[in-house]
XYZ file of N, CA and C in Angstrom:
588
model
N -73.724 2.814 47.529
C -74.798 2.679 48.817
C -74.148 1.931 49.963
N -74.463 2.784 51.317
C -74.008 1.727 52.392
C -75.107 0.879 53.401
N -74.942 0.299 54.647
C -76.021 0.119 55.681
C -75.515 1.146 56.769
N -74.263 1.179 57.060
C -73.908 1.900 58.358
C -73.927 0.815 59.365
N -73.107 -0.355 58.764
C -72.468 -1.757 59.211
C -71.518 -1.959 59.151
N -70.308 -1.595 60.406
C -68.594 -1.978 59.670
C -68.910 -3.380 60.236
N -67.957 -3.689 59.248
C -67.667 -5.108 59.050
C -65.506 -4.821 59.019
N -65.054 -4.251 59.498
C -63.791 -4.039 60.103
C -63.214 -2.641 60.532
N -62.788 -2.713 61.475
C -61.765 -1.696 61.789
C -60.430 -1.463 61.674
N -60.505 -0.668 60.165
C -58.699 -0.924 59.492
C -58.237 0.430 60.272
N -56.990 0.139 60.017
C -55.587 1.114 60.462
C -54.931 1.981 59.304
N -54.921 3.179 59.421
C -54.165 4.313 58.318
C -52.565 3.679 58.769
N -52.380 3.382 57.622
C -50.790 2.626 57.484
C -49.694 3.701 56.916
N -49.935 4.937 56.488
C -49.516 5.510 55.765
C -50.129 6.854 55.162
N -49.629 8.132 55.158
C -50.150 8.984 54.321
C -49.363 9.804 53.790
N -49.399 10.469 52.287
C -48.590 11.298 51.490
C -49.582 11.915 51.558
N -48.722 13.213 50.712
C -49.527 14.560 49.831
C -49.121 13.789 48.879
N -50.096 13.854 47.708
C -49.697 14.021 46.352
C -49.742 15.150 45.658
N -49.393 15.238 44.054
C -49.321 16.427 43.587
C -51.336 16.543 43.440
N -51.647 15.707 43.136
C -53.374 16.289 43.310
C -53.899 16.261 44.431
N -53.728 15.347 45.402
C -54.836 15.119 46.792
C -53.692 14.386 47.829
N -54.635 14.275 48.946
C -53.478 13.613 50.076
C -53.860 11.887 49.903
N -53.163 10.703 49.806
C -53.165 9.380 50.087
C -52.261 9.275 51.175
N -54.031 8.123 51.590
C -53.764 6.917 52.128
C -54.115 5.586 52.234
N -53.078 5.083 53.062
C -52.943 4.089 52.866
C -53.596 2.949 54.403
N -54.423 2.198 54.025
C -55.480 1.592 55.054
C -55.098 0.119 55.516
N -54.927 -0.359 56.448
C -54.324 -1.685 56.642
C -56.048 -2.405 56.839
N -56.130 -3.876 56.875
C -57.498 -4.563 56.595
C -57.376 -5.432 56.877
N -58.156 -6.226 57.759
C -58.212 -7.708 57.887
C -59.212 -8.146 56.591
N -59.630 -7.576 55.898
C -60.209 -7.955 54.072
C -59.175 -8.567 53.667
N -60.165 -9.407 52.954
C -59.041 -10.477 52.195
C -59.318 -9.299 50.891
N -58.482 -8.548 50.551
C -58.657 -7.473 49.623
C -58.234 -8.266 47.721
N -58.167 -9.339 47.696
C -58.272 -9.747 46.401
C -59.206 -9.616 45.410
N -60.437 -10.018 46.552
C -61.844 -9.298 45.858
C -62.091 -8.106 46.074
N -61.662 -7.047 46.125
C -61.689 -6.041 46.044
C -60.992 -5.119 44.862
N -62.012 -4.365 44.083
C -61.805 -4.230 42.343
C -60.945 -2.229 42.762
N -60.101 -2.208 42.058
C -59.691 -0.865 41.790
C -60.633 -0.102 41.405
N -61.278 0.895 42.245
C -62.420 1.710 41.487
C -63.522 1.396 42.664
N -63.402 0.741 43.647
C -64.253 0.274 44.433
C -65.038 1.355 45.363
N -65.990 1.220 45.961
C -66.186 2.207 47.128
C -66.163 2.032 48.241
N -65.200 2.560 49.326
C -65.525 1.770 50.930
C -65.891 3.110 51.840
N -66.567 2.754 52.710
C -66.949 3.587 53.045
C -65.510 3.729 54.729
N -65.151 5.193 54.872
C -64.187 5.057 55.802
C -65.084 5.922 56.696
N -65.365 5.967 58.019
C -65.607 6.780 59.013
C -66.668 7.294 58.578
N -67.658 6.552 57.578
C -69.074 7.346 57.047
C -68.358 8.275 55.968
N -67.253 8.292 55.443
C -67.133 8.714 54.204
C -66.134 7.809 52.458
N -67.374 8.089 51.809
C -67.319 7.264 50.671
C -66.258 7.872 49.615
N -64.854 6.330 49.551
C -63.661 6.939 49.034
C -63.276 5.681 47.643
N -62.823 6.067 47.019
C -62.419 5.002 46.425
C -61.103 4.317 46.093
N -60.607 2.987 45.964
C -59.622 2.418 46.476
C -58.709 2.958 44.591
N -57.768 3.331 44.991
C -57.102 3.174 43.941
C -55.569 2.370 43.464
N -55.265 1.797 44.458
C -54.248 0.753 44.453
C -54.495 -0.084 45.682
N -53.903 -1.629 45.895
C -54.116 -2.196 46.705
C -52.977 -3.242 46.871
N -52.177 -3.862 48.146
C -51.621 -4.897 48.231
C -52.139 -5.478 49.353
N -50.959 -6.519 49.939
C -51.350 -7.504 50.488
C -52.021 -7.132 51.995
N -53.050 -7.134 52.347
C -53.819 -6.473 53.858
C -53.940 -5.213 53.852
N -53.738 -4.364 52.417
C -53.656 -2.803 52.350
C -54.333 -2.458 50.952
N -55.208 -1.152 51.189
C -55.569 -0.569 49.814
C -55.569 0.768 50.048
N -55.295 1.674 48.895
C -54.665 2.781 49.020
C -56.576 3.963 48.707
N -56.154 4.840 49.161
C -57.423 5.873 48.705
C -56.867 7.065 48.538
N -57.383 7.846 47.606
C -57.107 9.209 48.042
C -58.110 10.361 47.854
N -57.887 11.342 48.772
C -58.906 12.213 49.864
C -58.334 13.922 49.261
N -59.480 14.731 48.164
C -59.668 15.837 48.274
C -59.551 16.794 49.069
N -58.865 17.813 48.986
C -58.991 19.271 50.132
C -60.425 19.530 50.910
N -61.158 19.218 49.782
C -62.938 19.565 50.018
C -63.143 18.374 51.406
N -63.257 17.497 51.147
C -63.193 16.080 52.077
C -62.349 16.202 53.447
N -61.192 16.688 53.008
C -60.324 16.432 54.351
C -60.912 18.178 55.237
N -61.099 19.505 54.483
C -61.951 20.245 55.403
C -63.310 19.931 55.972
N -64.030 19.020 55.207
C -65.269 19.016 56.280
C -65.582 17.636 56.479
N -64.632 16.988 56.992
C -64.820 15.552 57.798
C -63.311 15.335 58.750
N -63.319 14.438 59.405
C -62.314 14.409 60.340
C -61.089 13.806 59.491
N -61.288 13.439 58.408
C -60.040 13.253 57.694
C -58.849 13.421 57.918
N -59.025 15.153 57.630
C -58.209 15.805 57.561
C -56.930 15.841 59.254
N -57.438 15.132 60.226
C -56.710 15.162 61.011
C -56.155 13.760 61.063
N -56.516 12.503 60.742
C -55.796 10.910 60.298
C -54.080 11.126 59.912
N -53.535 9.948 61.018
C -52.138 10.009 60.562
C -51.891 8.663 61.124
N -50.946 8.148 60.434
C -50.365 6.930 60.906
C -50.844 6.064 62.000
N -51.570 5.298 61.939
C -52.097 4.599 63.385
C -53.518 5.024 63.839
N -54.370 5.834 62.982
C -55.731 5.463 63.470
C -56.481 4.772 63.083
N -57.294 4.516 63.701
C -58.467 3.395 63.722
C -59.407 4.233 63.114
N -60.019 2.793 61.878
C -60.927 3.901 60.643
C -62.147 2.456 60.727
N -63.326 3.162 61.090
C -64.323 2.119 61.000
C -64.758 1.974 58.786
N -64.668 0.876 58.808
C -64.678 0.140 57.328
C -65.848 -0.190 57.121
N -66.374 0.043 55.822
C -67.726 -0.866 54.919
C -67.463 -0.892 53.874
N -67.701 -2.156 52.993
C -68.104 -1.891 52.051
C -69.041 -1.760 51.025
N -69.071 -1.518 49.881
C -70.342 -0.866 49.486
C -71.802 -1.803 49.275
N -72.596 -2.148 49.347
C -73.452 -2.993 50.028
C -74.161 -3.335 48.459
N -74.032 -5.036 47.880
C -74.231 -5.536 46.920
C -76.260 -5.920 47.027
N -76.702 -5.686 45.689
C -78.188 -6.257 45.688
C -77.697 -7.041 45.932
N -79.286 -7.775 46.983
C -79.610 -8.414 47.936
C -78.794 -8.943 49.299
N -77.923 -8.007 49.485
C -77.178 -8.077 50.502
C -78.385 -7.835 51.800
N -78.292 -8.289 53.110
C -79.186 -7.887 54.242
C -78.860 -6.138 54.058
N -80.317 -5.456 54.781
C -80.230 -4.124 54.824
C -80.423 -3.818 56.366
N -78.876 -4.447 57.037
C -79.165 -4.604 58.668
C -79.239 -2.968 59.422
N -78.882 -1.665 58.949
C -78.597 -0.650 59.793
C -79.613 0.274 58.656
N -79.652 1.442 57.915
C -80.148 2.036 57.098
C -79.669 2.275 55.505
N -79.858 2.909 54.984
C -79.571 4.094 53.457
C -78.791 4.481 54.065
N -77.555 4.575 53.791
C -76.307 5.532 53.867
C -75.735 6.430 52.637
N -75.740 7.423 52.188
C -74.714 7.403 50.978
C -73.199 7.708 51.208
N -72.701 7.687 52.226
C -71.580 8.163 52.622
C -70.806 9.436 52.124
N -72.148 10.398 52.192
C -71.515 11.892 51.687
C -71.945 12.291 53.600
N -71.017 12.730 53.994
C -71.065 13.602 55.199
C -71.479 15.110 54.960
N -72.471 14.749 55.732
C -73.378 16.198 55.938
C -72.582 17.176 57.011
N -71.769 16.911 58.042
C -71.488 17.752 58.653
C -70.570 17.478 59.581
N -69.979 17.869 60.747
C -69.506 17.327 62.037
C -70.069 17.577 63.069
N -70.479 16.804 63.821
C -70.975 16.871 65.681
C -69.492 16.683 66.451
N -69.694 16.904 67.462
C -69.081 17.202 69.304
C -70.011 16.574 69.707
N -68.692 15.658 70.307
C -69.073 14.694 71.427
C -69.211 15.671 72.969
N -70.359 15.637 73.516
C -70.268 16.261 74.741
C -70.450 15.550 76.367
N -70.754 14.266 75.821
C -70.885 13.486 77.189
C -70.982 12.134 76.609
N -70.281 11.171 77.659
C -70.430 9.573 77.539
C -70.870 9.591 78.913
N -71.409 8.724 79.482
C -71.890 7.499 80.011
C -72.483 6.626 80.160
N -71.880 6.032 80.893
C -71.682 4.196 81.007
C -73.390 4.151 81.882
N -74.174 3.017 80.801
C -75.423 2.620 81.293
C -75.344 1.131 81.135
N -75.140 0.513 82.766
C -75.068 -0.983 82.398
C -74.217 -1.527 81.365
N -74.207 -2.263 80.486
C -73.047 -2.627 79.509
C -73.481 -1.405 78.152
N -74.044 -1.102 78.234
C -74.087 -0.188 77.037
C -73.307 1.584 77.378
N -73.828 2.200 76.552
C -73.456 3.872 77.025
C -73.751 4.647 76.113
N -74.569 6.021 77.191
C -74.619 7.128 76.414
C -74.379 7.941 76.071
N -74.192 8.202 74.700
C -73.776 9.659 73.838
C -74.426 10.625 73.834
N -73.913 11.912 73.802
C -74.647 12.928 73.312
C -73.704 13.869 72.792
N -74.301 13.551 71.327
C -73.277 14.675 70.197
C -74.114 15.890 70.006
N -73.604 16.879 69.817
C -74.122 18.344 69.258
C -73.800 18.575 67.558
N -74.762 18.982 66.840
C -74.737 18.793 65.709
C -74.715 20.425 65.471
N -74.250 20.555 64.106
C -73.760 22.258 63.788
C -75.458 22.583 63.218
N -75.752 23.835 63.247
C -77.183 24.256 63.132
C -76.162 24.303 60.903
N -77.478 24.357 60.536
C -78.690 23.831 60.951
C -78.890 22.442 60.291
N -77.765 21.702 60.692
C -77.938 20.507 60.663
C -79.085 19.553 61.310
N -78.865 20.513 62.371
C -79.887 19.719 63.915
C -81.567 19.200 63.425
N -81.374 20.592 62.383
C -83.176 20.229 62.066
C -83.657 18.864 61.266
N -82.767 18.098 60.937
C -83.250 16.744 60.188
C -82.960 15.871 61.087
N -82.586 16.269 61.921
C -82.327 14.839 63.328
C -83.709 14.636 64.090
N -84.041 13.540 63.820
C -85.449 13.527 64.904
C -85.430 12.025 65.775
N -85.941 12.028 67.151
C -86.022 10.886 67.794
C -86.930 9.730 67.307
N -86.167 8.469 67.293
C -86.368 7.382 66.688
C -86.010 7.494 65.297
N -85.070 8.127 64.687
C -85.007 8.012 63.070
C -83.571 7.537 63.417
N -83.363 7.368 62.262
C -81.251 6.802 61.934
C -80.703 8.299 61.913
N -79.141 7.961 61.802
C -78.159 8.744 61.715
C -77.244 8.094 61.690
N -75.989 8.399 61.284
C -74.457 7.997 60.783
C -74.058 8.258 61.251
N -73.105 7.862 62.402
C -71.715 8.862 63.267
C -70.527 7.313 62.680
N -70.263 8.920 62.162
C -68.209 8.054 61.801
C -68.450 6.384 61.402
N -69.886 6.875 60.307
C -70.225 5.582 59.562
C -71.176 4.062 60.061
N -71.043 4.476 61.333
C -71.804 3.605 62.114
C -73.689 3.969 61.850
N -74.386 3.133 62.021
C -76.201 3.392 61.426
C -76.524 3.049 62.991
N -77.191 4.514 63.651
C -77.499 4.690 65.225
C -78.978 4.792 65.087
N -79.177 4.802 66.170
C -81.088 5.364 66.503
C -81.007 6.090 67.580
N -81.827 7.306 66.980
C -81.359 8.510 67.637
C -82.386 8.241 68.961
N -82.239 8.285 70.426
C -82.985 8.288 71.134
C -83.881 9.647 71.619
N -83.263 10.782 71.617
C -83.771 11.753 72.288
C -82.765 12.935 71.418
N -83.659 13.990 71.789
C -83.054 15.264 70.473
C -83.576 16.653 71.747
N -82.421 17.531 71.895
C -82.627 18.588 72.429
C -81.826 19.795 72.099
N -82.803 20.464 71.216
C -82.089 21.481 70.781
C -81.006 20.765 69.454
N -79.718 21.251 69.768
C -78.707 21.116 68.636
C -78.158 19.449 69.064
N -78.465 19.333 70.119
C -78.034 17.821 71.039
C -78.928 17.153 70.506
N -78.136 15.535 70.548
C -79.148 14.721 70.391
C -78.780 13.102 71.083
N -79.566 12.434 71.487
C -78.761 11.196 72.506
C -79.049 9.726 71.920
N -77.550 9.100 71.766
C -77.668 7.818 71.152
C -76.962 6.732 72.105
N -77.863 5.433 72.420
C -77.417 4.479 73.270
C -76.937 3.463 72.475
N -75.563 3.268 72.842
C -74.463 2.177 72.034
C -74.522 1.315 72.477
N -74.585 -0.162 72.259
C -74.457 -1.045 72.772
C -73.648 -1.748 72.969
N -73.002 -3.133 73.700
C -71.567 -3.291 74.151
C -71.252 -3.980 72.637
N -71.649 -4.593 72.119
C -70.859 -4.832 70.673
C -70.754 -3.841 69.926
N -71.672 -2.733 69.557
C -71.023 -1.665 68.985
C -70.041 -0.867 69.631
N -70.145 -1.102 70.717
C -68.773 -0.042 71.474
C -67.399 -0.827 71.150
N -67.695 -2.527 71.122
C -66.294 -2.573 70.990
C -65.752 -3.136 69.731
N -66.974 -3.378 69.061
C -66.487 -3.194 67.164
C -66.286 -2.516 66.632
N -66.319 -1.079 67.190
C -66.386 0.537 66.339
C -65.304 0.854 66.800
N -65.185 2.370 66.462
C -64.233 3.323 66.930
C -64.966 3.850 68.092
N -66.450 3.694 68.128
C -67.263 4.449 68.847
C -66.505 4.457 70.151
N -66.211 2.948 70.611
C -65.765 3.009 72.236
C -64.342 3.461 72.858
N -63.603 4.394 71.673
C -62.791 4.779 71.817
C -62.820 6.601 72.155
N -64.165 6.796 71.541
C -64.292 8.321 71.806
C -64.518 9.036 73.514
N -64.385 10.347 73.250
C -63.684 10.977 74.469
C -64.731 11.945 73.862
N -65.117 12.643 75.340
C -65.854 13.924 75.542
C -65.270 15.115 74.270
N -65.794 15.947 73.554
C -64.970 16.879 72.784
C -64.388 16.066 71.345
N -64.397 15.417 71.088
C -64.146 15.055 69.903
C -65.362 14.912 68.737
N -64.557 15.740 67.400
C -65.147 15.598 66.859
C -66.000 13.991 65.849
N -67.142 13.802 65.379
C -67.578 13.213 64.877
C -68.111 12.976 63.357
N -68.034 12.150 62.454
C -68.509 12.962 61.250
C -70.257 11.957 61.036
N -71.181 13.312 60.770
C -72.533 12.932 60.189
C -73.189 12.494 59.398
N -74.206 11.811 59.207
C -74.963 11.872 57.610
C -76.111 11.570 58.188
N -76.952 12.500 58.204
C -78.563 12.587 58.303
C -79.236 11.778 57.426
N -80.216 11.209 58.001
C -81.102 10.104 57.601
C -81.526 10.765 56.111
N -81.611 10.112 54.812
C -81.233 9.800 53.332
C -83.504 10.598 53.160
N -83.930 9.932 54.027
C -85.611 10.396 53.593
C -85.945 11.735 54.504
N -84.953 11.990 55.783
C -85.026 13.371 56.182
C -84.662 14.637 55.226
N -83.553 14.198 54.503
C -83.072 15.288 53.370
C -83.999 15.359 52.333
N -84.701 14.464 51.984
C -85.448 15.111 51.245
C -86.534 15.202 51.356
N -87.213 14.994 52.911
C -88.488 15.576 53.053
C -88.104 16.760 53.111
N -87.154 17.444 53.900
C -87.437 18.841 54.190
C -87.144 19.769 52.757
N -86.263 18.931 52.038
C -86.189 19.777 50.430
C -87.596 20.157 50.142
N -88.524 19.068 50.117
C -89.860 19.052 49.841
C -90.500 20.082 50.309
N -90.744 20.030 51.379
C -91.290 21.170 52.293
C -90.773 22.830 52.100
N -89.156 22.782 51.728
C -88.887 24.092 51.588
C -89.295 24.941 50.083
N -89.825 23.549 48.871
C -90.063 23.627 47.725
C -91.340 23.827 47.553
N -92.250 23.151 48.347
C -93.729 22.927 48.000
C -94.548 23.911 48.229
């Protein structure tokens, strides 16, 4: 489990196709000595398992399903990546409860500077948009955010300067795809309504 609070923007250092899956090596500012093999790390909102590590980097393997359903399929050497280590019992829950399971890809439709902040509008795919509510939580490329508005399949966000500068969100452009994870409570409430 994660909270959507990014603690490092890593960088893909290499990409290789293996006999099993695609392997990414990711550079990080973290001290990797206390990252165990088998640890879960969120990469732009996608929970991946550490399979190897070295000085200032670690490696993960990504299945074809994940490559098809997320932005990870387009990653190349040099791609910046929002990183978050798994939450430990007793850690501060600064964002919201995030599973690291991407529900779908959204598309950035507008970016508007507003004071020091930026307003971003994102179009969610159907039927995922049904689970997004104003003042609810959503994860965009691994970042926990509050939804400001909803209009059909589009929803609006206000990105404060710190988040704009400390994550990859500040590099977004209109037309870019983004990994979306809806609020876990919304998912279970919708399922309960379908089956009640």
